[in-house]
């Protein structure tokens, strides 16, 4: 690793925006079988520790059969209302079995593709966490399908905690995998919200091996150690004060293998990892480290989507401040042209908030290519991509624009572009 890369990483961690954690409930996903039992005791303990509500969500997949002779038609073989009542009763019975004598939680029963429905509910509720039980084979067994956790991480923005049956209280031996990115820092911050107050937390980074018998590689190894020490210090400074014992660990080699070996050697209760934070790519593949831990770790796994941190930063920046100014109608196009010149190439998050649909995030880590206003149609077009894509851009059009204002930091950098329209508002938050 070059010194310039080291400098860049340190600068990134030094200039992190504040984040705001979700304030909604803990969502517990269940199929009401023994495979999902493990989620309930731990979710109850975490809800009590955080003084948060918990809600049980169970999703039924429709059972359909084709009608032969009629193309493209299916008919359900079950009475929907009767089946929902049965599932709701089974969920209530599971709660009583796993939390005897405790107050009941609200139970939501819905139908559809399970991972999609669970993540949709979590988003709508601004949930702080999704908790699921791990199956008998250290994967997600019957609950929601074999790759359910990976699917939820691809679809949603809420951290997912896959629980081993042995973990019934907040974890006391926690390993946080970090690559020193803002996303893994946020994962560490989330980890502290679920760790026991007196937990031992290992911040673990796996770096490349250096043959220190070679002089220039020995120099690189020393610079890497200096960078790691600085980055660890910045992570610790961003974590809440408490009784946690936080230790730094640097290993070398294959990250998944080194992590799995460390987890086994230290009898960890929980391992924490961020996934990719880069929008569209995140919906296609997940980081190999997170995927390997979810599939192979012997302990419980907390996976934090990179987009969860992006959303948390965007929400923290949406608070109005004294550095907000509105655009005059006749100057909107010129103002957006100047905004483009100042910010082209910056990453951003786009969120639409309407009365009918509520807040919906359209994209994370999108690269801003331009913004313009059309006076005739009173519409704004925002383009994302790069000039090297030869016309292959994503454009988001906003009609019925009624006003535009821009918030900035104390240092003068643009921060949040708010576009008001007839049915709500669109927020473009710059990273």
Coordinates of C-alpha atoms in Angstrom, one line a residue:
X1 CA 0.0 0.0 0.0
X2 CA 1.4 3.4 -1.0
X3 CA 1.7 6.3 1.3
X4 CA -0.9 8.2 -0.8
X5 CA -3.4 5.4 -0.2
X6 CA -2.6 5.5 3.5
X7 CA -3.2 9.3 3.6
X8 CA -6.4 8.9 1.7
X9 CA -7.8 6.4 4.1
X10 CA -6.9 8.5 7.1
X11 CA -8.5 11.5 5.6
X12 CA -11.7 9.6 4.9
X13 CA -12.1 8.5 8.4
X14 CA -11.2 12.0 9.7
X15 CA -13.9 13.7 7.8
X16 CA -16.9 11.4 8.5
X17 CA -20.2 13.1 8.6
X18 CA -22.3 12.5 11.8
X19 CA -24.9 9.7 11.6
X20 CA -28.3 9.2 13.1
X21 CA -29.4 5.7 14.1
X22 CA -32.9 4.6 13.2
X23 CA -35.3 5.0 16.0
X24 CA -37.9 2.4 15.1
X25 CA -38.5 -1.1 16.6
X26 CA -36.5 -4.3 16.4
X27 CA -38.1 -6.5 13.7
X28 CA -38.0 -10.2 14.4
X29 CA -38.6 -12.4 11.4
X30 CA -40.1 -15.8 12.0
X31 CA -41.6 -18.7 10.1
X32 CA -42.9 -20.0 13.5
X33 CA -40.7 -23.1 13.3
X34 CA -37.9 -24.1 15.7
X35 CA -35.4 -22.7 13.2
X36 CA -36.5 -19.2 14.0
X37 CA -36.8 -19.7 17.8
X38 CA -33.3 -18.4 18.5
X39 CA -34.3 -14.9 17.3
X40 CA -36.9 -14.3 20.0
X41 CA -35.0 -14.4 23.3
X42 CA -32.1 -12.3 22.0
X43 CA -34.4 -9.8 20.4
X44 CA -36.2 -9.4 23.7
X45 CA -33.0 -8.8 25.6
X46 CA -31.8 -6.2 23.0
X47 CA -35.2 -4.5 23.0
X48 CA -35.0 -4.2 26.8
X49 CA -31.4 -2.9 26.8
X50 CA -32.2 -0.3 24.1
X51 CA -35.7 0.5 25.5
X52 CA -37.1 -0.2 22.1
X53 CA -40.2 -1.9 20.9
X54 CA -40.1 -5.3 19.1
X55 CA -42.5 -6.6 16.4
X56 CA -42.8 -10.1 15.1
X57 CA -43.2 -10.4 11.3
X58 CA -44.1 -13.6 9.6
X59 CA -44.4 -13.9 5.8
X60 CA -46.4 -16.6 4.0
X61 CA -45.4 -17.6 0.5
X62 CA -48.5 -18.2 -1.6
X63 CA -49.1 -21.8 -2.7
X64 CA -50.3 -21.7 -6.3
X65 CA -51.0 -24.3 -9.0
X66 CA -51.6 -23.7 -12.7
X67 CA -54.9 -24.2 -14.4
X68 CA -54.1 -26.2 -17.4
X69 CA -55.4 -24.9 -20.6
X70 CA -55.3 -21.3 -19.5
X71 CA -52.0 -19.6 -20.0
X72 CA -50.4 -17.6 -17.2
X73 CA -53.1 -18.2 -14.6
X74 CA -52.6 -19.6 -11.1
X75 CA -55.2 -20.3 -8.3
X76 CA -54.3 -20.3 -4.6
X77 CA -55.0 -23.7 -2.9
X78 CA -55.4 -22.1 0.5
X79 CA -58.0 -19.8 2.1
X80 CA -56.0 -16.6 2.6
X81 CA -57.8 -15.3 5.7
X82 CA -57.9 -18.7 7.4
X83 CA -54.2 -19.4 6.7
X84 CA -53.2 -15.9 8.1
X85 CA -55.2 -16.6 11.3
X86 CA -53.4 -19.9 11.7
X87 CA -50.0 -18.3 11.1
X88 CA -50.8 -15.5 13.6
X89 CA -51.8 -18.1 16.2
X90 CA -48.6 -20.1 15.6
X91 CA -46.5 -16.9 16.0
X92 CA -48.3 -16.0 19.2
X93 CA -47.7 -19.5 20.5
X94 CA -44.0 -19.3 19.6
X95 CA -43.7 -16.0 21.6
X96 CA -45.3 -17.6 24.6
X97 CA -43.0 -20.6 24.4
X98 CA -39.8 -18.6 24.0
X99 CA -40.7 -15.7 26.3
X100 CA -43.0 -17.2 29.0
X101 CA -44.7 -14.6 31.2
X102 CA -43.4 -11.7 29.1
X103 CA -45.6 -9.1 27.5
X104 CA -46.8 -10.0 24.0
X105 CA -45.3 -8.3 21.0
X106 CA -47.4 -7.1 18.0
X107 CA -47.5 -9.7 15.3
X108 CA -47.7 -8.9 11.6
X109 CA -48.6 -11.6 9.1
X110 CA -48.3 -10.9 5.4
X111 CA -47.8 -12.8 2.2
X112 CA -45.2 -12.6 -0.6
X113 CA -41.5 -13.2 -1.1
X114 CA -40.3 -13.4 2.5
X115 CA -37.0 -11.4 2.3
X116 CA -38.7 -8.7 0.3
X117 CA -41.6 -8.4 2.7
X118 CA -39.4 -8.4 5.8
X119 CA -37.1 -5.7 4.5
X120 CA -40.0 -3.6 3.3
X121 CA -41.6 -3.7 6.8
X122 CA -38.2 -2.8 8.4
X123 CA -37.9 0.2 6.0
X124 CA -41.4 1.4 6.6
X125 CA -41.0 1.2 10.4
X126 CA -37.5 2.8 10.3
X127 CA -36.4 -0.4 12.2
X128 CA -33.0 -0.4 13.9
X129 CA -32.4 -4.1 13.4
X130 CA -33.8 -7.3 11.8
X131 CA -33.3 -10.4 13.9
X132 CA -33.5 -13.9 12.5
X133 CA -32.7 -17.3 13.8
X134 CA -30.0 -19.5 12.3
X135 CA -30.9 -23.0 11.3
X136 CA -29.3 -26.2 12.5
X137 CA -26.5 -26.1 9.9
X138 CA -25.2 -22.6 10.7
X139 CA -26.9 -21.2 7.7
X140 CA -30.4 -19.9 7.7
X141 CA -32.3 -23.2 7.7
X142 CA -36.0 -23.2 7.0
X143 CA -36.5 -19.6 8.0
X144 CA -37.2 -17.6 4.8
X145 CA -35.1 -19.9 2.6
X146 CA -31.4 -20.9 2.7
X147 CA -29.9 -17.6 1.6
X148 CA -32.4 -15.4 3.4
X149 CA -29.9 -13.1 5.2
X150 CA -27.9 -12.4 2.0
X151 CA -31.2 -11.7 0.2
X152 CA -32.3 -9.2 2.9
X153 CA -29.0 -7.5 2.7
X154 CA -29.3 -7.1 -1.0
X155 CA -32.8 -5.8 -0.8
X156 CA -32.8 -3.6 2.3
X157 CA -30.9 -1.0 4.3
X158 CA -31.4 -2.4 7.8
X159 CA -28.7 -4.4 9.7
X160 CA -29.5 -8.1 9.9
X161 CA -28.6 -10.2 13.0
X162 CA -28.6 -13.9 12.4
X163 CA -28.7 -15.6 15.8
X164 CA -27.3 -18.9 17.1
X165 CA -29.5 -20.7 19.6
X166 CA -26.7 -20.4 22.2
X167 CA -26.9 -16.6 22.2
X168 CA -29.9 -15.5 24.4
X169 CA -28.4 -12.3 26.0
X170 CA -26.4 -9.4 24.5
X171 CA -23.1 -10.7 23.3
X172 CA -20.0 -10.3 25.5
X173 CA -17.3 -11.4 23.1
X174 CA -17.7 -9.4 19.9
X175 CA -15.4 -9.3 16.8
X176 CA -15.8 -6.4 14.4
X177 CA -14.2 -6.9 11.0
X178 CA -13.0 -3.5 9.6
X179 CA -11.4 -2.4 6.4
X180 CA -11.2 1.2 7.8
X181 CA -13.9 2.4 5.4
X182 CA -16.8 4.6 6.6
X183 CA -19.1 1.6 6.1
X184 CA -17.1 -0.7 8.5
X185 CA -16.9 2.2 11.0
X186 CA -20.7 2.4 11.0
X187 CA -20.9 -1.3 11.4
X188 CA -18.7 -1.0 14.5
X189 CA -21.1 1.7 15.8
X190 CA -24.1 -0.5 15.3
X191 CA -22.2 -3.4 17.0
X192 CA -21.9 -1.3 20.2
X193 CA -25.7 -0.9 20.3
X194 CA -26.1 -4.7 20.6
X195 CA -23.0 -5.6 22.7
X196 CA -23.3 -6.2 26.4
X197 CA -22.2 -3.1 28.4
X198 CA -19.1 -5.0 29.7
X199 CA -18.3 -6.8 26.5
X200 CA -14.8 -7.4 25.1
X201 CA -14.7 -6.0 21.5
X202 CA -12.0 -6.8 19.1
X203 CA -11.6 -4.5 16.1
X204 CA -10.0 -6.8 13.6
X205 CA -8.3 -5.8 10.4
X206 CA -6.8 -8.3 7.9
X207 CA -4.0 -6.7 5.8
X208 CA -1.7 -8.0 3.1
X209 CA 1.4 -9.9 4.0
X210 CA 4.8 -8.2 3.5
X211 CA 8.1 -9.9 3.1
X212 CA 10.0 -7.7 5.5
X213 CA 13.4 -9.2 4.4
X214 CA 13.0 -6.9 1.3
X215 CA 13.8 -3.3 2.3
X216 CA 11.1 -1.5 0.3
X217 CA 8.5 -4.0 1.5
X218 CA 9.7 -3.5 5.0
X219 CA 9.1 0.3 4.6
X220 CA 5.6 -0.4 3.3
X221 CA 4.9 -2.7 6.2
X222 CA 5.9 0.0 8.6
X223 CA 3.7 2.6 6.9
X224 CA 0.8 0.1 6.9
X225 CA 1.2 -0.4 10.6
X226 CA 1.3 3.3 11.2
X227 CA -1.9 3.8 9.1
X228 CA -3.6 1.0 10.9
X229 CA -2.8 2.4 14.3
X230 CA -4.1 5.8 13.3
X231 CA -7.3 4.3 11.7
X232 CA -8.0 2.2 14.8
X233 CA -7.7 5.3 17.0
X234 CA -10.2 7.2 14.8
X235 CA -12.6 4.3 15.0
X236 CA -12.4 4.1 18.8
X237 CA -12.9 7.9 19.0
X238 CA -16.2 7.5 17.1
X239 CA -17.5 4.8 19.4
X240 CA -19.6 5.6 22.4
X241 CA -17.9 5.8 25.8
X242 CA -18.7 2.8 28.0
X243 CA -17.3 -0.1 29.9
X244 CA -16.5 -2.0 26.7
X245 CA -12.9 -3.3 26.5
X246 CA -11.9 -2.5 22.9
X247 CA -8.8 -4.2 21.5
X248 CA -7.1 -3.7 18.1
X249 CA -6.0 -6.7 16.1
X250 CA -4.1 -6.8 12.8
X251 CA -3.8 -10.1 10.9
X252 CA -2.5 -10.9 7.5
X253 CA -3.6 -13.3 4.8
X254 CA -7.0 -14.3 3.4
X255 CA -9.6 -12.2 5.3
X256 CA -12.4 -14.8 5.5
X257 CA -10.0 -17.5 6.7
X258 CA -8.2 -15.3 9.2
X259 CA -11.5 -14.1 10.6
X260 CA -13.0 -17.6 11.0
X261 CA -9.8 -18.8 12.7
X262 CA -9.8 -15.9 15.1
X263 CA -13.5 -16.4 15.9
X264 CA -12.9 -20.1 16.8
X265 CA -9.8 -19.3 18.8
X266 CA -11.5 -16.6 20.9
X267 CA -14.9 -18.4 21.2
X268 CA -16.7 -15.3 19.9
X269 CA -20.4 -14.7 20.5
X270 CA -20.8 -12.4 17.6
X271 CA -19.0 -11.3 14.5
X272 CA -19.9 -8.0 12.8
X273 CA -19.2 -7.0 9.2
X274 CA -20.3 -4.3 6.7
X275 CA -21.3 -5.2 3.2
X276 CA -20.6 -3.3 0.0
X277 CA -21.8 0.3 0.2
X278 CA -22.0 1.1 -3.5
X279 CA -25.6 1.2 -4.6
X280 CA -26.3 -0.8 -7.6
X281 CA -23.3 -3.2 -7.2
X282 CA -24.6 -4.0 -3.7
X283 CA -27.8 -5.3 -5.2
X284 CA -25.8 -7.7 -7.4
X285 CA -23.1 -9.0 -5.1
X286 CA -22.1 -8.8 -1.4
X287 CA -18.6 -8.6 0.0
X288 CA -16.9 -12.0 0.1
X289 CA -16.1 -11.5 3.8
X290 CA -19.7 -10.8 4.9
X291 CA -21.1 -13.6 2.7
X292 CA -18.5 -16.1 4.1
X293 CA -19.2 -15.2 7.7
X294 CA -23.0 -15.5 7.1
X295 CA -22.5 -19.0 5.6
X296 CA -19.7 -20.4 7.7
X297 CA -19.2 -18.6 11.1
X298 CA -19.9 -20.8 14.1
X299 CA -21.2 -17.8 16.1
X300 CA -24.0 -15.3 15.5
X301 CA -23.5 -12.8 12.7
X302 CA -24.4 -9.1 12.4
X303 CA -24.2 -7.9 8.8
X304 CA -24.6 -4.1 8.2
X305 CA -25.4 -3.0 4.7
X306 CA -23.1 -0.2 3.5
X307 CA -26.2 1.7 2.5
X308 CA -27.4 1.7 6.2
X309 CA -24.6 4.1 7.0
X310 CA -25.4 6.2 3.9
X311 CA -29.0 6.6 5.0
X312 CA -27.9 7.3 8.6
X313 CA -25.6 10.1 7.3
X314 CA -28.3 11.5 5.0
X315 CA -30.8 11.6 7.8
X316 CA -28.4 13.4 10.1
X317 CA -27.8 16.1 7.4
X318 CA -31.5 16.8 6.7
X319 CA -31.8 18.9 9.8
X320 CA -32.3 22.5 8.6
X321 CA -29.5 24.9 9.4
X322 CA -28.6 28.5 9.1
X323 CA -26.7 27.9 5.9
X324 CA -29.9 27.1 3.9
X325 CA -30.9 29.4 1.0
X326 CA -33.7 29.2 -1.5
X327 CA -33.5 29.6 -5.3
X328 CA -35.5 32.3 -7.0
X329 CA -37.7 30.8 -9.7
X330 CA -36.1 32.6 -12.6
X331 CA -32.6 31.7 -11.4
X332 CA -33.2 28.0 -10.8
X333 CA -31.6 26.8 -13.9
X334 CA -28.5 29.0 -13.4
X335 CA -28.3 28.0 -9.8
X336 CA -28.4 24.3 -10.7
X337 CA -25.8 24.8 -13.3
X338 CA -23.5 26.4 -10.7
X339 CA -24.4 23.6 -8.3
X340 CA -23.3 21.0 -10.9
X341 CA -20.0 22.8 -11.6
X342 CA -19.2 22.7 -7.8
X343 CA -20.2 19.1 -7.2
X344 CA -19.9 17.1 -10.4
X345 CA -18.4 13.7 -9.6
X346 CA -19.5 13.8 -5.9
X347 CA -21.3 10.8 -4.5
X348 CA -24.9 11.3 -3.3
X349 CA -28.0 9.7 -1.9
X350 CA -31.5 10.5 -3.4
X351 CA -34.6 10.1 -1.3
X352 CA -38.2 10.9 -2.3
X353 CA -40.7 11.8 0.4
X354 CA -44.4 11.9 -0.7
X355 CA -47.6 11.9 1.2
X356 CA -48.8 8.7 -0.4
X357 CA -45.7 6.6 -0.3
X358 CA -43.6 8.1 2.6
X359 CA -39.8 8.3 2.4
X360 CA -38.2 6.0 -0.3
X361 CA -34.5 5.9 -1.0
X362 CA -34.0 5.8 -4.8
X363 CA -30.2 5.2 -4.8
X364 CA -27.1 5.3 -2.7
X365 CA -23.6 6.4 -3.7
X366 CA -24.7 7.7 -7.0
X367 CA -22.1 9.9 -8.8
X368 CA -23.6 13.3 -9.7
X369 CA -23.3 14.2 -13.3
X370 CA -25.6 17.2 -13.5
X371 CA -28.8 19.0 -12.6
X372 CA -31.0 21.3 -14.7
X373 CA -34.4 23.1 -14.5
X374 CA -36.9 23.4 -17.3
X375 CA -39.0 26.6 -16.9
X376 CA -41.6 25.5 -19.5
X377 CA -42.5 22.2 -17.7
X378 CA -41.4 23.3 -14.2
X379 CA -39.4 20.1 -13.9
X380 CA -35.9 19.3 -12.6
X381 CA -33.7 16.6 -14.2
X382 CA -30.8 15.1 -12.2
X383 CA -28.3 13.0 -14.0
X384 CA -26.0 10.4 -12.5
X385 CA -22.9 8.7 -14.0
X386 CA -19.6 9.9 -15.5
X387 CA -18.5 11.6 -18.6
X388 CA -16.7 8.4 -19.6
X389 CA -19.9 6.4 -20.0
X390 CA -20.6 7.7 -23.5
X391 CA -24.2 8.7 -22.8
X392 CA -25.0 5.8 -20.5
X393 CA -26.4 7.8 -17.6
X394 CA -29.3 7.5 -15.2
X395 CA -31.6 10.4 -15.2
X396 CA -34.2 11.1 -12.5
X397 CA -37.0 13.6 -13.5
X398 CA -39.0 15.6 -11.0
X399 CA -42.2 17.3 -12.3
X400 CA -44.4 19.9 -10.6
X401 CA -41.4 21.7 -8.9
X402 CA -42.6 24.4 -6.5
X403 CA -39.2 25.4 -4.9
X404 CA -35.6 24.5 -4.5
X405 CA -33.3 25.2 -1.6
X406 CA -29.7 24.3 -0.7
X407 CA -28.1 23.6 2.7
X408 CA -24.4 23.8 3.2
X409 CA -21.8 23.1 5.9
X410 CA -20.2 25.8 8.1
X411 CA -17.2 25.5 5.8
X412 CA -19.2 26.4 2.7
X413 CA -19.6 23.0 1.1
X414 CA -22.9 22.0 -0.4
X415 CA -24.7 19.4 1.6
X416 CA -28.4 18.8 0.9
X417 CA -30.3 19.9 -2.2
X418 CA -34.1 19.9 -1.5
X419 CA -36.5 20.0 -4.4
X420 CA -40.1 20.7 -3.3
X421 CA -42.8 19.4 -5.7
X422 CA -46.6 19.2 -5.7
X423 CA -46.7 15.7 -4.1
X424 CA -43.8 16.1 -1.6
X425 CA -40.1 16.6 -1.8
X426 CA -36.9 15.1 -3.2
X427 CA -33.6 15.2 -1.2
X428 CA -30.2 14.9 -2.8
X429 CA -27.6 14.5 0.0
X430 CA -24.0 14.9 -1.0
X431 CA -21.4 12.7 0.7

